[in-house]
Amino acid sequence: MKTVFIDRDGTMGGSYYVEYPDEYYPYEGTREAFKILNDNGFRPIVFTNQSCIARGKDKGYDFATEFKEIGAKDWFICPHDDIDNCNCRKPKTGLLEQAKAKYGLNMKECYVIGDRWSDMASGGRMGCKLILVLTGRGEESLGKDRDKWSEFSPAFVAKDLKEAAEWLCREEQNER
């Protein structure tokens, strides 16, 4: 089963700014994107930095319910603050390494969909195929932040998560 790692804030929903959980809203087409991926044999997994947990701003928010309801098969959350110097906060690869160990993944067969340079760098360092979405900070990632992940190239740049999911399904069909 092909695995697709999907960032939350700026990719699945929210605004330009990092959202506190109770202020988050999914973008139009996000639910449909997860349905497309699930219906076409992909395993969509959310991977997200949520420093609001370390800062006590999450107010006990139930991320698991959110991710289950939208169609994610699993999720990996970094609960640490920027200053914690953990191994799991993107652009580090700890979240992807956890998923690799849990599912026995060949990361070269996996995809990462995200809007930030940190999503692209994390996925690129693990050998994943990269899809940048232009929602959230996607434009910024292609512009002023491009040097932060310049050693990697996206396989596709999509206007949003739904277009990324549709492209991914077409791409996989072409490879068969």
PDB file of C-alpha atoms in Angstrom:
ATOM      1  CA  MET A   1       0.000   0.000   0.000  1.00  0.00           C
ATOM      2  CA  LYS A   2       1.415   3.387  -1.013  1.00  0.00           C
ATOM      3  CA  THR A   3       1.766   5.782   1.890  1.00  0.00           C
ATOM      4  CA  VAL A   4       1.192   9.526   1.659  1.00  0.00           C
ATOM      5  CA  PHE A   5       2.290  11.777   4.514  1.00  0.00           C
ATOM      6  CA  ILE A   6       0.203  14.933   4.723  1.00  0.00           C
ATOM      7  CA  ASP A   7       0.976  18.019   6.768  1.00  0.00           C
ATOM      8  CA  ARG A   8      -1.923  19.587   8.697  1.00  0.00           C
ATOM      9  CA  ASP A   9      -1.629  23.377   9.136  1.00  0.00           C
ATOM     10  CA  GLY A  10      -1.454  25.159   5.797  1.00  0.00           C
ATOM     11  CA  THR A  11      -1.924  21.951   3.788  1.00  0.00           C
ATOM     12  CA  MET A  12      -5.160  20.432   5.089  1.00  0.00           C
ATOM     13  CA  GLY A  13      -6.543  23.687   6.449  1.00  0.00           C
ATOM     14  CA  GLY A  14      -6.025  26.733   8.595  1.00  0.00           C
ATOM     15  CA  SER A  15      -4.613  30.073   7.583  1.00  0.00           C
ATOM     16  CA  TYR A  16      -1.177  31.479   6.831  1.00  0.00           C
ATOM     17  CA  TYR A  17      -0.455  31.442  10.551  1.00  0.00           C
ATOM     18  CA  VAL A  18      -0.030  28.362  12.714  1.00  0.00           C
ATOM     19  CA  GLU A  19      -3.440  27.567  14.114  1.00  0.00           C
ATOM     20  CA  TYR A  20      -4.422  26.690  17.601  1.00  0.00           C
ATOM     21  CA  PRO A  21      -6.467  23.507  17.364  1.00  0.00           C
ATOM     22  CA  ASP A  22      -9.835  25.073  18.163  1.00  0.00           C
ATOM     23  CA  GLU A  23      -9.289  27.762  15.481  1.00  0.00           C
ATOM     24  CA  TYR A  24      -8.485  25.273  12.727  1.00  0.00           C
ATOM     25  CA  TYR A  25     -10.796  24.678   9.768  1.00  0.00           C
ATOM     26  CA  PRO A  26     -10.269  22.321   6.806  1.00  0.00           C
ATOM     27  CA  TYR A  27      -9.866  23.848   3.359  1.00  0.00           C
ATOM     28  CA  GLU A  28     -12.468  23.190   0.727  1.00  0.00           C
ATOM     29  CA  GLY A  29     -11.557  19.920  -0.973  1.00  0.00           C
ATOM     30  CA  THR A  30      -9.592  18.463   1.953  1.00  0.00           C
ATOM     31  CA  ARG A  31     -12.164  15.799   2.846  1.00  0.00           C
ATOM     32  CA  GLU A  32     -12.507  14.935  -0.823  1.00  0.00           C
ATOM     33  CA  ALA A  33      -8.712  14.638  -1.141  1.00  0.00           C
ATOM     34  CA  PHE A  34      -8.585  12.062   1.667  1.00  0.00           C
ATOM     35  CA  LYS A  35     -11.487  10.170   0.076  1.00  0.00           C
ATOM     36  CA  ILE A  36      -9.700  10.144  -3.300  1.00  0.00           C
ATOM     37  CA  LEU A  37      -6.528   8.782  -1.699  1.00  0.00           C
ATOM     38  CA  ASN A  38      -8.366   6.147   0.344  1.00  0.00           C
ATOM     39  CA  ASP A  39     -10.513   5.053  -2.613  1.00  0.00           C
ATOM     40  CA  ASN A  40      -7.400   4.616  -4.759  1.00  0.00           C
ATOM     41  CA  GLY A  41      -5.498   2.377  -2.348  1.00  0.00           C
ATOM     42  CA  PHE A  42      -3.285   4.930  -0.633  1.00  0.00           C
ATOM     43  CA  ARG A  43      -2.640   5.122   3.100  1.00  0.00           C
ATOM     44  CA  PRO A  44      -2.926   8.822   4.050  1.00  0.00           C
ATOM     45  CA  ILE A  45      -1.042   9.617   7.254  1.00  0.00           C
ATOM     46  CA  VAL A  46      -0.965  13.042   8.893  1.00  0.00           C
ATOM     47  CA  PHE A  47       2.391  14.254  10.199  1.00  0.00           C
ATOM     48  CA  THR A  48       2.371  17.554  12.022  1.00  0.00           C
ATOM     49  CA  ASN A  49       4.273  19.816  14.386  1.00  0.00           C
ATOM     50  CA  GLN A  50       1.961  20.928  17.208  1.00  0.00           C
ATOM     51  CA  SER A  51       3.963  23.097  19.609  1.00  0.00           C
ATOM     52  CA  CYS A  52       0.619  24.205  21.073  1.00  0.00           C
ATOM     53  CA  ILE A  53       0.736  20.969  23.106  1.00  0.00           C
ATOM     54  CA  ALA A  54       4.061  21.863  24.770  1.00  0.00           C
ATOM     55  CA  ARG A  55       2.815  25.406  25.355  1.00  0.00           C
ATOM     56  CA  GLY A  56      -0.432  24.186  26.931  1.00  0.00           C
ATOM     57  CA  LYS A  57      -2.501  25.952  24.256  1.00  0.00           C
ATOM     58  CA  ASP A  58      -4.148  22.801  22.882  1.00  0.00           C
ATOM     59  CA  LYS A  59      -6.867  22.846  25.581  1.00  0.00           C
ATOM     60  CA  GLY A  60      -7.040  19.034  25.442  1.00  0.00           C
ATOM     61  CA  TYR A  61      -7.925  19.110  21.750  1.00  0.00           C
ATOM     62  CA  ASP A  62      -8.681  15.667  20.307  1.00  0.00           C
ATOM     63  CA  PHE A  63      -6.442  15.443  17.235  1.00  0.00           C
ATOM     64  CA  ALA A  64      -7.236  11.731  16.859  1.00  0.00           C
ATOM     65  CA  THR A  65     -10.934  12.387  16.281  1.00  0.00           C
ATOM     66  CA  GLU A  66     -10.164  15.151  13.779  1.00  0.00           C
ATOM     67  CA  PHE A  67      -7.810  12.931  11.800  1.00  0.00           C
ATOM     68  CA  LYS A  68     -10.089   9.869  11.893  1.00  0.00           C
ATOM     69  CA  GLU A  69     -13.095  11.895  10.736  1.00  0.00           C
ATOM     70  CA  ILE A  70     -11.218  13.329   7.769  1.00  0.00           C
ATOM     71  CA  GLY A  71     -10.035   9.890   6.627  1.00  0.00           C
ATOM     72  CA  ALA A  72      -6.447   9.630   7.879  1.00  0.00           C
ATOM     73  CA  LYS A  73      -5.287   6.061   8.511  1.00  0.00           C
ATOM     74  CA  ASP A  74      -2.758   7.174  11.121  1.00  0.00           C
ATOM     75  CA  TRP A  75      -1.036  10.287  12.437  1.00  0.00           C
ATOM     76  CA  PHE A  76       2.284  11.266  13.938  1.00  0.00           C
ATOM     77  CA  ILE A  77       2.430  14.433  16.030  1.00  0.00           C
ATOM     78  CA  CYS A  78       5.453  16.317  17.334  1.00  0.00           C
ATOM     79  CA  PRO A  79       4.186  17.849  20.604  1.00  0.00           C
ATOM     80  CA  HIS A  80       7.385  19.789  21.310  1.00  0.00           C
ATOM     81  CA  ASP A  81       8.184  23.495  21.215  1.00  0.00           C
ATOM     82  CA  ASP A  82      10.712  24.986  18.816  1.00  0.00           C
ATOM     83  CA  ILE A  83      13.293  25.283  21.600  1.00  0.00           C
ATOM     84  CA  ASP A  84      13.017  21.656  22.789  1.00  0.00           C
ATOM     85  CA  ASN A  85      15.570  20.369  20.241  1.00  0.00           C
ATOM     86  CA  CYS A  86      13.674  17.113  19.778  1.00  0.00           C
ATOM     87  CA  ASN A  87      14.245  14.650  16.935  1.00  0.00           C
ATOM     88  CA  CYS A  88      10.649  14.683  15.698  1.00  0.00           C
ATOM     89  CA  ARG A  89      10.009  18.354  14.903  1.00  0.00           C
ATOM     90  CA  LYS A  90      10.071  18.985  11.163  1.00  0.00           C
ATOM     91  CA  PRO A  91      12.364  19.632   9.318  1.00  0.00           C
ATOM     92  CA  LYS A  92      13.952  16.779  11.300  1.00  0.00           C
ATOM     93  CA  THR A  93      12.900  13.295  10.242  1.00  0.00           C
ATOM     94  CA  GLY A  94      11.743  11.709  13.510  1.00  0.00           C
ATOM     95  CA  LEU A  95       8.024  11.561  12.635  1.00  0.00           C
ATOM     96  CA  LEU A  96       8.763   9.858   9.323  1.00  0.00           C
ATOM     97  CA  GLU A  97      11.243   7.506  11.002  1.00  0.00           C
ATOM     98  CA  GLN A  98       8.524   6.479  13.490  1.00  0.00           C
ATOM     99  CA  ALA A  99       6.145   5.690  10.620  1.00  0.00           C
ATOM    100  CA  LYS A 100       8.860   3.808   8.733  1.00  0.00           C
ATOM    101  CA  ALA A 101       9.501   1.612  11.778  1.00  0.00           C
ATOM    102  CA  LYS A 102       5.802   1.032  12.478  1.00  0.00           C
ATOM    103  CA  TYR A 103       4.864   0.081   8.908  1.00  0.00           C
ATOM    104  CA  GLY A 104       8.161  -1.236   7.489  1.00  0.00           C
ATOM    105  CA  LEU A 105       8.059   1.395   4.740  1.00  0.00           C
ATOM    106  CA  ASN A 106      10.378   1.863   1.807  1.00  0.00           C
ATOM    107  CA  MET A 107      10.480   5.651   1.997  1.00  0.00           C
ATOM    108  CA  LYS A 108      11.408   5.999  -1.691  1.00  0.00           C
ATOM    109  CA  GLU A 109       7.896   4.719  -2.440  1.00  0.00           C
ATOM    110  CA  CYS A 110       6.236   7.240  -0.112  1.00  0.00           C
ATOM    111  CA  TYR A 111       5.004  10.751  -0.790  1.00  0.00           C
ATOM    112  CA  VAL A 112       5.001  13.877   1.349  1.00  0.00           C
ATOM    113  CA  ILE A 113       2.428  16.595   0.711  1.00  0.00           C
ATOM    114  CA  GLY A 114       2.985  19.894   2.486  1.00  0.00           C
ATOM    115  CA  ASP A 115       3.076  23.665   2.220  1.00  0.00           C
ATOM    116  CA  ARG A 116       6.227  24.498   4.166  1.00  0.00           C
ATOM    117  CA  TRP A 117       9.894  24.143   3.454  1.00  0.00           C
ATOM    118  CA  SER A 118      10.155  22.047   6.637  1.00  0.00           C
ATOM    119  CA  ASP A 119       7.729  19.457   5.203  1.00  0.00           C
ATOM    120  CA  MET A 120       9.754  19.267   1.990  1.00  0.00           C
ATOM    121  CA  ALA A 121      13.103  19.048   3.798  1.00  0.00           C
ATOM    122  CA  SER A 122      11.885  16.326   6.168  1.00  0.00           C
ATOM    123  CA  GLY A 123      10.464  14.232   3.330  1.00  0.00           C
ATOM    124  CA  GLY A 124      13.425  14.877   1.062  1.00  0.00           C
ATOM    125  CA  ARG A 125      15.918  13.769   3.712  1.00  0.00           C
ATOM    126  CA  MET A 126      14.031  10.469   3.972  1.00  0.00           C
ATOM    127  CA  GLY A 127      13.972   9.961   0.197  1.00  0.00           C
ATOM    128  CA  CYS A 128      10.224  10.557  -0.221  1.00  0.00           C
ATOM    129  CA  LYS A 129       8.673  12.009  -3.352  1.00  0.00           C
ATOM    130  CA  LEU A 130       7.586  15.572  -2.636  1.00  0.00           C
ATOM    131  CA  ILE A 131       4.418  17.465  -3.521  1.00  0.00           C
ATOM    132  CA  LEU A 132       4.256  21.122  -2.534  1.00  0.00           C
ATOM    133  CA  VAL A 133       0.838  22.750  -2.191  1.00  0.00           C
ATOM    134  CA  LEU A 134       0.446  26.488  -2.679  1.00  0.00           C
ATOM    135  CA  THR A 135      -2.006  26.887   0.205  1.00  0.00           C
ATOM    136  CA  GLY A 136      -0.699  28.109   3.568  1.00  0.00           C
ATOM    137  CA  ARG A 137       2.971  28.989   3.096  1.00  0.00           C
ATOM    138  CA  GLY A 138       3.457  27.200  -0.208  1.00  0.00           C
ATOM    139  CA  GLU A 139       4.238  30.354  -2.196  1.00  0.00           C
ATOM    140  CA  GLU A 140       6.751  31.367   0.470  1.00  0.00           C
ATOM    141  CA  SER A 141       8.367  27.919   0.324  1.00  0.00           C
ATOM    142  CA  LEU A 142       8.935  28.350  -3.407  1.00  0.00           C
ATOM    143  CA  GLY A 143      10.134  31.922  -2.943  1.00  0.00           C
ATOM    144  CA  LYS A 144      12.080  33.295  -0.004  1.00  0.00           C
ATOM    145  CA  ASP A 145      12.422  29.902   1.743  1.00  0.00           C
ATOM    146  CA  ARG A 146      13.513  27.905  -1.321  1.00  0.00           C
ATOM    147  CA  ASP A 147      17.151  27.953  -0.217  1.00  0.00           C
ATOM    148  CA  LYS A 148      16.191  26.026   2.947  1.00  0.00           C
ATOM    149  CA  TRP A 149      15.307  22.947   0.876  1.00  0.00           C
ATOM    150  CA  SER A 150      17.152  23.641  -2.380  1.00  0.00           C
ATOM    151  CA  GLU A 151      18.758  20.182  -2.488  1.00  0.00           C
ATOM    152  CA  PHE A 152      15.291  18.689  -3.120  1.00  0.00           C
ATOM    153  CA  SER A 153      12.833  19.185  -5.959  1.00  0.00           C
ATOM    154  CA  PRO A 154       9.094  18.663  -5.758  1.00  0.00           C
ATOM    155  CA  ALA A 155       7.673  16.042  -8.107  1.00  0.00           C
ATOM    156  CA  PHE A 156       4.633  18.318  -8.431  1.00  0.00           C
ATOM    157  CA  VAL A 157       3.421  21.717  -7.263  1.00  0.00           C
ATOM    158  CA  ALA A 158      -0.345  21.722  -6.638  1.00  0.00           C
ATOM    159  CA  LYS A 159      -2.733  24.564  -5.947  1.00  0.00           C
ATOM    160  CA  ASP A 160      -4.212  22.585  -3.029  1.00  0.00           C
ATOM    161  CA  LEU A 161      -4.466  19.164  -1.398  1.00  0.00           C
ATOM    162  CA  LYS A 162      -7.248  17.968  -3.688  1.00  0.00           C
ATOM    163  CA  GLU A 163      -5.216  18.725  -6.814  1.00  0.00           C
ATOM    164  CA  ALA A 164      -2.229  16.968  -5.210  1.00  0.00           C
ATOM    165  CA  ALA A 165      -4.346  13.853  -4.524  1.00  0.00           C
ATOM    166  CA  GLU A 166      -5.720  13.826  -8.073  1.00  0.00           C
ATOM    167  CA  TRP A 167      -2.227  14.199  -9.562  1.00  0.00           C
ATOM    168  CA  LEU A 168      -0.896  11.442  -7.321  1.00  0.00           C
ATOM    169  CA  CYS A 169      -3.590   9.007  -8.475  1.00  0.00           C
ATOM    170  CA  ARG A 170      -2.894   9.809 -12.140  1.00  0.00           C
ATOM    171  CA  GLU A 171       0.843   9.454 -11.564  1.00  0.00           C
ATOM    172  CA  GLU A 172       0.424   6.045  -9.950  1.00  0.00           C
ATOM    173  CA  GLN A 173      -1.856   4.894 -12.805  1.00  0.00           C
ATOM    174  CA  ASN A 174       0.819   5.919 -15.314  1.00  0.00           C
ATOM    175  CA  GLU A 175       3.453   3.883 -13.455  1.00  0.00           C
ATOM    176  CA  ARG A 176       1.395   0.674 -13.664  1.00  0.00           C
TER     177      ARG A 176
END
